[in-house]
Amino acid sequence: MTLSEPGPSRAPAGGPDADGFALFLDFDGTLVDLAPRPQDVVVAAGLGQTLERLRDRCGGALALVSGRPIAVLDEFLAPHVFDAAGLHGVETRHAGRLLAGAGADDPGLRDVAERLSAFAKRHPGLLLEDKGRSVALHWRLAPELEDEAVAQAGAAMERLGPGWRIQTGKSVLEILPAFASKAGAVRAFLDMDPFRGRRPVFVGDDVTDEHGFQAVLELGGLAIRIGDGPTIAPFRLPSPTAFRERLTRWAEGAPIEV
Ligand SMILES: O=P(O)(O)OC[C@H]1O[C@H](O[C@H]2O[C@H](CO)[C@@H](O)[C@H](O)[C@H]2O)[C@H](O)[C@@H](O)[C@@H]1O
């Protein structure tokens, strides 16, 4: 594996059969390449099958941990279904059961969503992604509007109060419940079988994934950053393509190592 500096060429592994590992995988920028708009993402042929095989190798301990709603992950990966945390940890689905995240259409967030949607419509290139319990304002197609978008979101936050926070990301900011984080999602899975007692591995590409890295590193796990950018992850792969190749090898029986 291509490594970031510093780091050994091979981290301690739990054995060639992947016993002992629990895998936590980000979606955008990690499993799939980034695209101009959220709806433009393309799932590589065979990715769902590869993830299923890898999940089997890990005794079922594989979860997606994403900023997307779980329902959207399901659409992209259909017919394959995985344990998942959505909306940066607002939602969790384990063994087919939604543990958190149902309902709760907050009137304050609805008001903010309407205002930011109207703002985005006045500025071609901005895009408001309304995810129900969070909203994301994207400027990938109009990078010159970043400052204005940030200012608008800041003003919106004043209407919402302390139960909410802003999560920044790649050409995007999101307003979501303050309690949610990928670290919390990882810890919640590790409290449940078959994740419990396993060594966690978190793979991600963005600022929100740093919370997941922190959680697994505190537990003696592995953190792998996809792409460039500052990170606390000791290991790095250059692209989602490189990671998908690695996933295929892991699924075929190669040791889970970095
Ligand atoms: O935690 P993730 O699974 O990585 O999700 C984070 C956000 O990803 C999506 O936005 C990003 O990907 C888009 C498609 O490639 C891209 O156009 C955008 O610029 C990126 O920020 C998604 O739209 C968000 O809802 C996720 O929170």
Tab-separated table of C-alpha atoms and ligand atoms in Angstrom:
chain	number	residue	atom	x	y	z
A	1	MET	CA	0.000	0.000	0.000
A	2	THR	CA	1.166	3.495	-0.701
A	3	LEU	CA	1.863	5.081	2.619
A	4	SER	CA	1.818	8.557	3.911
A	5	GLU	CA	4.731	9.709	6.000
A	6	PRO	CA	5.450	8.666	8.636
A	7	GLY	CA	4.457	5.045	9.055
A	8	PRO	CA	5.754	1.525	8.787
A	9	SER	CA	5.360	-0.280	5.487
A	10	ARG	CA	3.052	-2.739	7.154
A	11	ALA	CA	0.881	-2.185	10.183
A	12	PRO	CA	0.145	-5.002	12.611
A	13	ALA	CA	-2.564	-7.127	11.087
A	14	GLY	CA	-5.073	-9.440	12.721
A	15	GLY	CA	-4.331	-12.392	10.465
A	16	PRO	CA	-4.970	-13.316	6.853
A	17	ASP	CA	-8.569	-14.326	7.493
A	18	ALA	CA	-9.401	-10.821	8.691
A	19	ASP	CA	-10.551	-12.166	12.042
A	20	GLY	CA	-10.462	-9.413	14.551
A	21	PHE	CA	-11.085	-6.460	12.250
A	22	ALA	CA	-14.124	-4.216	12.032
A	23	LEU	CA	-14.231	-2.013	8.938
A	24	PHE	CA	-15.780	1.470	8.870
A	25	LEU	CA	-15.913	2.934	5.376
A	26	ASP	CA	-16.751	6.427	4.223
A	27	PHE	CA	-18.645	6.709	0.912
A	28	ASP	CA	-17.962	9.883	-1.140
A	29	GLY	CA	-14.285	10.314	-2.000
A	30	THR	CA	-13.465	6.906	-0.511
A	31	LEU	CA	-15.621	4.159	-2.058
A	32	VAL	CA	-16.685	6.368	-4.971
A	33	ASP	CA	-14.936	9.165	-6.812
A	34	LEU	CA	-16.107	12.700	-6.173
A	35	ALA	CA	-18.435	14.133	-8.810
A	36	PRO	CA	-19.615	17.649	-9.696
A	37	ARG	CA	-22.974	17.158	-7.949
A	38	PRO	CA	-24.118	14.663	-5.277
A	39	GLN	CA	-26.460	12.896	-7.700
A	40	ASP	CA	-23.674	12.419	-10.293
A	41	VAL	CA	-21.718	9.851	-8.295
A	42	VAL	CA	-21.082	6.546	-10.081
A	43	VAL	CA	-20.707	3.299	-8.162
A	44	ALA	CA	-18.078	1.078	-9.759
A	45	ALA	CA	-19.299	-2.237	-11.122
A	46	GLY	CA	-18.894	-4.995	-8.562
A	47	LEU	CA	-18.356	-2.718	-5.571
A	48	GLY	CA	-21.400	-4.031	-3.701
A	49	GLN	CA	-20.336	-7.672	-4.181
A	50	THR	CA	-16.800	-6.854	-3.106
A	51	LEU	CA	-18.076	-5.216	0.086
A	52	GLU	CA	-20.299	-8.212	0.803
A	53	ARG	CA	-17.387	-10.625	0.435
A	54	LEU	CA	-15.248	-8.474	2.649
A	55	ARG	CA	-18.011	-8.260	5.227
A	56	ASP	CA	-18.111	-12.067	5.286
A	57	ARG	CA	-14.350	-12.153	5.886
A	58	CYS	CA	-14.838	-9.800	8.832
A	59	GLY	CA	-17.586	-11.868	10.419
A	60	GLY	CA	-20.166	-9.275	9.413
A	61	ALA	CA	-18.288	-6.350	10.963
A	62	LEU	CA	-18.398	-3.857	8.106
A	63	ALA	CA	-20.337	-0.591	8.185
A	64	LEU	CA	-20.647	2.451	5.958
A	65	VAL	CA	-20.156	5.707	7.872
A	66	SER	CA	-21.266	8.575	5.672
A	67	GLY	CA	-22.650	12.073	5.493
A	68	ARG	CA	-25.319	10.739	3.140
A	69	PRO	CA	-28.707	9.580	4.376
A	70	ILE	CA	-28.791	5.793	4.764
A	71	ALA	CA	-31.631	5.634	2.224
A	72	VAL	CA	-29.408	7.290	-0.380
A	73	LEU	CA	-26.547	4.868	0.326
A	74	ASP	CA	-29.034	2.042	-0.219
A	75	GLU	CA	-30.079	3.501	-3.578
A	76	PHE	CA	-26.497	3.801	-4.775
A	77	LEU	CA	-25.543	0.295	-3.660
A	78	ALA	CA	-28.795	-1.573	-4.431
A	79	PRO	CA	-29.464	-4.440	-4.199
A	80	HIS	CA	-26.707	-4.662	-1.590
A	81	VAL	CA	-27.533	-3.480	1.917
A	82	PHE	CA	-25.035	-2.758	4.671
A	83	ASP	CA	-24.959	-1.674	8.257
A	84	ALA	CA	-24.595	2.072	8.113
A	85	ALA	CA	-24.383	5.364	9.925
A	86	GLY	CA	-25.845	8.198	7.882
A	87	LEU	CA	-25.792	11.989	8.134
A	88	HIS	CA	-22.426	11.897	9.945
A	89	GLY	CA	-23.927	9.748	12.691
A	90	VAL	CA	-27.431	11.200	13.019
A	91	GLU	CA	-28.824	7.892	11.735
A	92	THR	CA	-27.642	4.370	12.529
A	93	ARG	CA	-28.836	1.090	11.038
A	94	HIS	CA	-27.585	-2.152	12.543
A	95	ALA	CA	-28.630	-5.638	11.431
A	96	GLY	CA	-31.468	-4.149	9.399
A	97	ARG	CA	-32.869	-2.146	12.299
A	98	LEU	CA	-32.870	1.665	12.384
A	99	LEU	CA	-31.566	2.541	15.865
A	100	ALA	CA	-31.728	6.286	15.595
A	101	GLY	CA	-32.707	8.889	13.123
A	102	ALA	CA	-36.321	8.214	12.297
A	103	GLY	CA	-38.607	11.201	11.856
A	104	ALA	CA	-37.788	14.422	13.729
A	105	ASP	CA	-38.552	16.980	11.053
A	106	ASP	CA	-37.318	20.003	12.990
A	107	PRO	CA	-39.277	23.218	12.205
A	108	GLY	CA	-36.193	25.375	12.740
A	109	LEU	CA	-34.167	23.320	10.263
A	110	ARG	CA	-37.069	23.390	7.788
A	111	ASP	CA	-37.020	27.192	7.950
A	112	VAL	CA	-33.247	27.239	7.421
A	113	ALA	CA	-33.539	24.779	4.528
A	114	GLU	CA	-36.073	27.028	2.799
A	115	ARG	CA	-33.920	30.113	3.266
A	116	LEU	CA	-30.727	28.427	2.042
A	117	SER	CA	-32.589	26.865	-0.864
A	118	ALA	CA	-33.845	30.290	-1.936
A	119	PHE	CA	-30.322	31.675	-1.554
A	120	ALA	CA	-28.881	28.854	-3.683
A	121	LYS	CA	-31.489	29.398	-6.387
A	122	ARG	CA	-30.423	33.043	-6.664
A	123	HIS	CA	-26.802	31.956	-7.233
A	124	PRO	CA	-26.232	29.603	-10.173
A	125	GLY	CA	-23.706	26.943	-9.267
A	126	LEU	CA	-24.761	26.698	-5.626
A	127	LEU	CA	-26.760	23.652	-4.639
A	128	LEU	CA	-28.789	22.988	-1.504
A	129	GLU	CA	-28.988	19.289	-0.640
A	130	ASP	CA	-31.866	18.822	1.790
A	131	LYS	CA	-31.294	15.586	3.671
A	132	GLY	CA	-34.207	15.864	6.075
A	133	ARG	CA	-32.393	16.018	9.397
A	134	SER	CA	-29.491	17.998	7.937
A	135	VAL	CA	-28.860	20.294	4.997
A	136	ALA	CA	-25.738	20.674	2.877
A	137	LEU	CA	-24.842	23.772	0.878
A	138	HIS	CA	-22.493	22.906	-2.019
A	139	TRP	CA	-20.280	25.282	-4.031
A	140	ARG	CA	-18.172	22.794	-6.067
A	141	LEU	CA	-19.611	24.298	-9.290
A	142	ALA	CA	-19.136	27.897	-8.104
A	143	PRO	CA	-16.032	28.033	-5.875
A	144	GLU	CA	-16.017	31.827	-6.022
A	145	LEU	CA	-19.222	31.808	-3.949
A	146	GLU	CA	-17.712	29.968	-0.982
A	147	ASP	CA	-17.403	33.043	1.268
A	148	GLU	CA	-20.967	34.108	0.576
A	149	ALA	CA	-22.251	30.594	1.209
A	150	VAL	CA	-20.370	30.397	4.506
A	151	ALA	CA	-21.788	33.758	5.576
A	152	GLN	CA	-25.340	32.698	4.748
A	153	ALA	CA	-24.947	29.464	6.683
A	154	GLY	CA	-23.512	31.367	9.641
A	155	ALA	CA	-26.569	33.617	9.689
A	156	ALA	CA	-28.802	30.565	9.457
A	157	MET	CA	-27.071	29.023	12.470
A	158	GLU	CA	-28.062	32.016	14.573
A	159	ARG	CA	-31.692	31.108	13.979
A	160	LEU	CA	-31.140	27.530	15.117
A	161	GLY	CA	-29.380	27.812	18.453
A	162	PRO	CA	-27.013	25.484	20.318
A	163	GLY	CA	-28.444	22.105	19.315
A	164	TRP	CA	-26.856	22.396	15.897
A	165	ARG	CA	-23.396	22.581	14.403
A	166	ILE	CA	-21.707	23.191	11.071
A	167	GLN	CA	-19.681	20.393	9.493
A	168	THR	CA	-17.328	21.538	6.767
A	169	GLY	CA	-16.291	19.283	3.918
A	170	LYS	CA	-15.034	19.307	0.359
A	171	SER	CA	-16.724	22.294	-1.352
A	172	VAL	CA	-19.593	21.959	1.099
A	173	LEU	CA	-20.829	22.867	4.530
A	174	GLU	CA	-23.554	21.066	6.378
A	175	ILE	CA	-25.873	22.032	9.217
A	176	LEU	CA	-26.670	19.044	11.392
A	177	PRO	CA	-27.608	18.131	14.976
A	178	ALA	CA	-24.709	18.924	17.304
A	179	PHE	CA	-24.653	15.452	18.856
A	180	ALA	CA	-23.763	13.736	15.588
A	181	SER	CA	-20.237	12.727	14.655
A	182	LYS	CA	-18.556	9.836	12.907
A	183	ALA	CA	-16.663	9.127	16.145
A	184	GLY	CA	-19.952	8.550	17.945
A	185	ALA	CA	-21.128	6.312	15.120
A	186	VAL	CA	-18.000	4.148	15.313
A	187	ARG	CA	-18.264	3.826	19.094
A	188	ALA	CA	-21.935	2.877	18.830
A	189	PHE	CA	-21.158	0.049	16.396
A	190	LEU	CA	-18.282	-1.182	18.543
A	191	ASP	CA	-20.740	-1.619	21.415
A	192	MET	CA	-22.709	-4.113	19.316
A	193	ASP	CA	-22.049	-7.567	17.859
A	194	PRO	CA	-20.360	-8.478	15.583
A	195	PHE	CA	-18.291	-5.281	15.866
A	196	ARG	CA	-17.693	-5.565	19.611
A	197	GLY	CA	-14.158	-6.556	20.586
A	198	ARG	CA	-12.739	-6.178	17.089
A	199	ARG	CA	-9.928	-3.898	16.010
A	200	PRO	CA	-11.492	-0.963	14.149
A	201	VAL	CA	-10.264	0.289	10.782
A	202	PHE	CA	-11.613	3.606	9.493
A	203	VAL	CA	-11.098	4.715	5.894
A	204	GLY	CA	-12.095	8.207	4.759
A	205	ASP	CA	-11.126	11.259	2.774
A	206	ASP	CA	-12.543	14.370	4.393
A	207	VAL	CA	-12.658	16.531	7.514
A	208	THR	CA	-15.628	14.660	8.987
A	209	ASP	CA	-13.649	11.427	8.712
A	210	GLU	CA	-10.996	12.806	11.040
A	211	HIS	CA	-13.509	12.222	13.877
A	212	GLY	CA	-13.702	8.581	12.829
A	213	PHE	CA	-9.898	8.370	12.646
A	214	GLN	CA	-9.637	9.794	16.155
A	215	ALA	CA	-12.071	7.221	17.528
A	216	VAL	CA	-10.302	4.202	16.025
A	217	LEU	CA	-6.816	5.451	16.900
A	218	GLU	CA	-7.878	5.853	20.542
A	219	LEU	CA	-8.922	2.202	20.429
A	220	GLY	CA	-5.686	0.970	18.871
A	221	GLY	CA	-7.151	0.696	15.396
A	222	LEU	CA	-6.042	1.745	11.931
A	223	ALA	CA	-6.856	4.994	10.140
A	224	ILE	CA	-6.391	5.323	6.392
A	225	ARG	CA	-6.810	8.637	4.580
A	226	ILE	CA	-7.780	8.621	0.921
A	227	GLY	CA	-6.241	11.405	-1.143
A	228	ASP	CA	-4.341	14.459	-0.029
A	229	GLY	CA	-4.960	16.968	2.731
A	230	PRO	CA	-3.958	17.220	6.370
A	231	THR	CA	-4.890	14.236	8.512
A	232	ILE	CA	-4.201	12.446	11.761
A	233	ALA	CA	-4.374	9.121	9.885
A	234	PRO	CA	-1.008	7.345	9.872
A	235	PHE	CA	-1.687	5.741	6.482
A	236	ARG	CA	-2.762	7.042	3.114
A	237	LEU	CA	-3.890	5.781	-0.296
A	238	PRO	CA	-3.898	8.183	-3.237
A	239	SER	CA	-7.443	7.785	-4.564
A	240	PRO	CA	-10.765	5.929	-4.368
A	241	THR	CA	-9.552	3.862	-7.325
A	242	ALA	CA	-6.514	2.739	-5.362
A	243	PHE	CA	-8.726	1.956	-2.373
A	244	ARG	CA	-11.199	-0.053	-4.457
A	245	GLU	CA	-8.293	-2.116	-5.789
A	246	ARG	CA	-7.200	-2.721	-2.208
A	247	LEU	CA	-10.752	-3.680	-1.202
A	248	THR	CA	-10.873	-6.254	-3.977
A	249	ARG	CA	-7.642	-7.814	-2.782
A	250	TRP	CA	-8.852	-7.851	0.816
A	251	ALA	CA	-12.114	-9.463	-0.297
A	252	GLU	CA	-10.142	-12.113	-2.198
A	253	GLY	CA	-8.241	-13.030	0.943
A	254	ALA	CA	-5.214	-10.750	1.078
A	255	PRO	CA	-4.242	-9.726	4.609
A	256	ILE	CA	-5.881	-6.551	5.797
A	257	GLU	CA	-2.767	-4.500	6.213
A	258	VAL	CA	-1.340	-1.132	5.431
B	1	LIG	O1	-19.180	11.150	4.491
B	1	LIG	P1	-19.260	10.987	3.004
B	1	LIG	O2	-19.854	9.684	2.582
B	1	LIG	O3	-17.946	11.258	2.335
B	1	LIG	O4	-20.267	12.129	2.526
B	1	LIG	C1	-19.875	13.485	2.623
B	1	LIG	C2	-20.732	14.316	1.707
B	1	LIG	O5	-20.576	13.761	0.407
B	1	LIG	C3	-21.330	14.330	-0.643
B	1	LIG	O6	-20.723	15.549	-1.016
B	1	LIG	C4	-19.429	15.345	-1.539
B	1	LIG	O7	-19.517	14.498	-2.682
B	1	LIG	C5	-20.238	15.066	-3.812
B	1	LIG	C6	-20.312	14.018	-4.886
B	1	LIG	O8	-19.028	13.571	-5.216
B	1	LIG	C7	-19.515	16.330	-4.273
B	1	LIG	O9	-20.197	16.921	-5.357
B	1	LIG	C8	-19.423	17.306	-3.105
B	1	LIG	O10	-18.624	18.449	-3.477
B	1	LIG	C9	-18.767	16.655	-1.885
B	1	LIG	O11	-18.786	17.518	-0.756
B	1	LIG	C10	-22.778	14.470	-0.280
B	1	LIG	O12	-23.441	15.232	-1.252
B	1	LIG	C11	-23.008	15.032	1.101
B	1	LIG	O13	-24.371	14.907	1.448
B	1	LIG	C12	-22.187	14.234	2.099
B	1	LIG	O14	-22.373	14.712	3.420
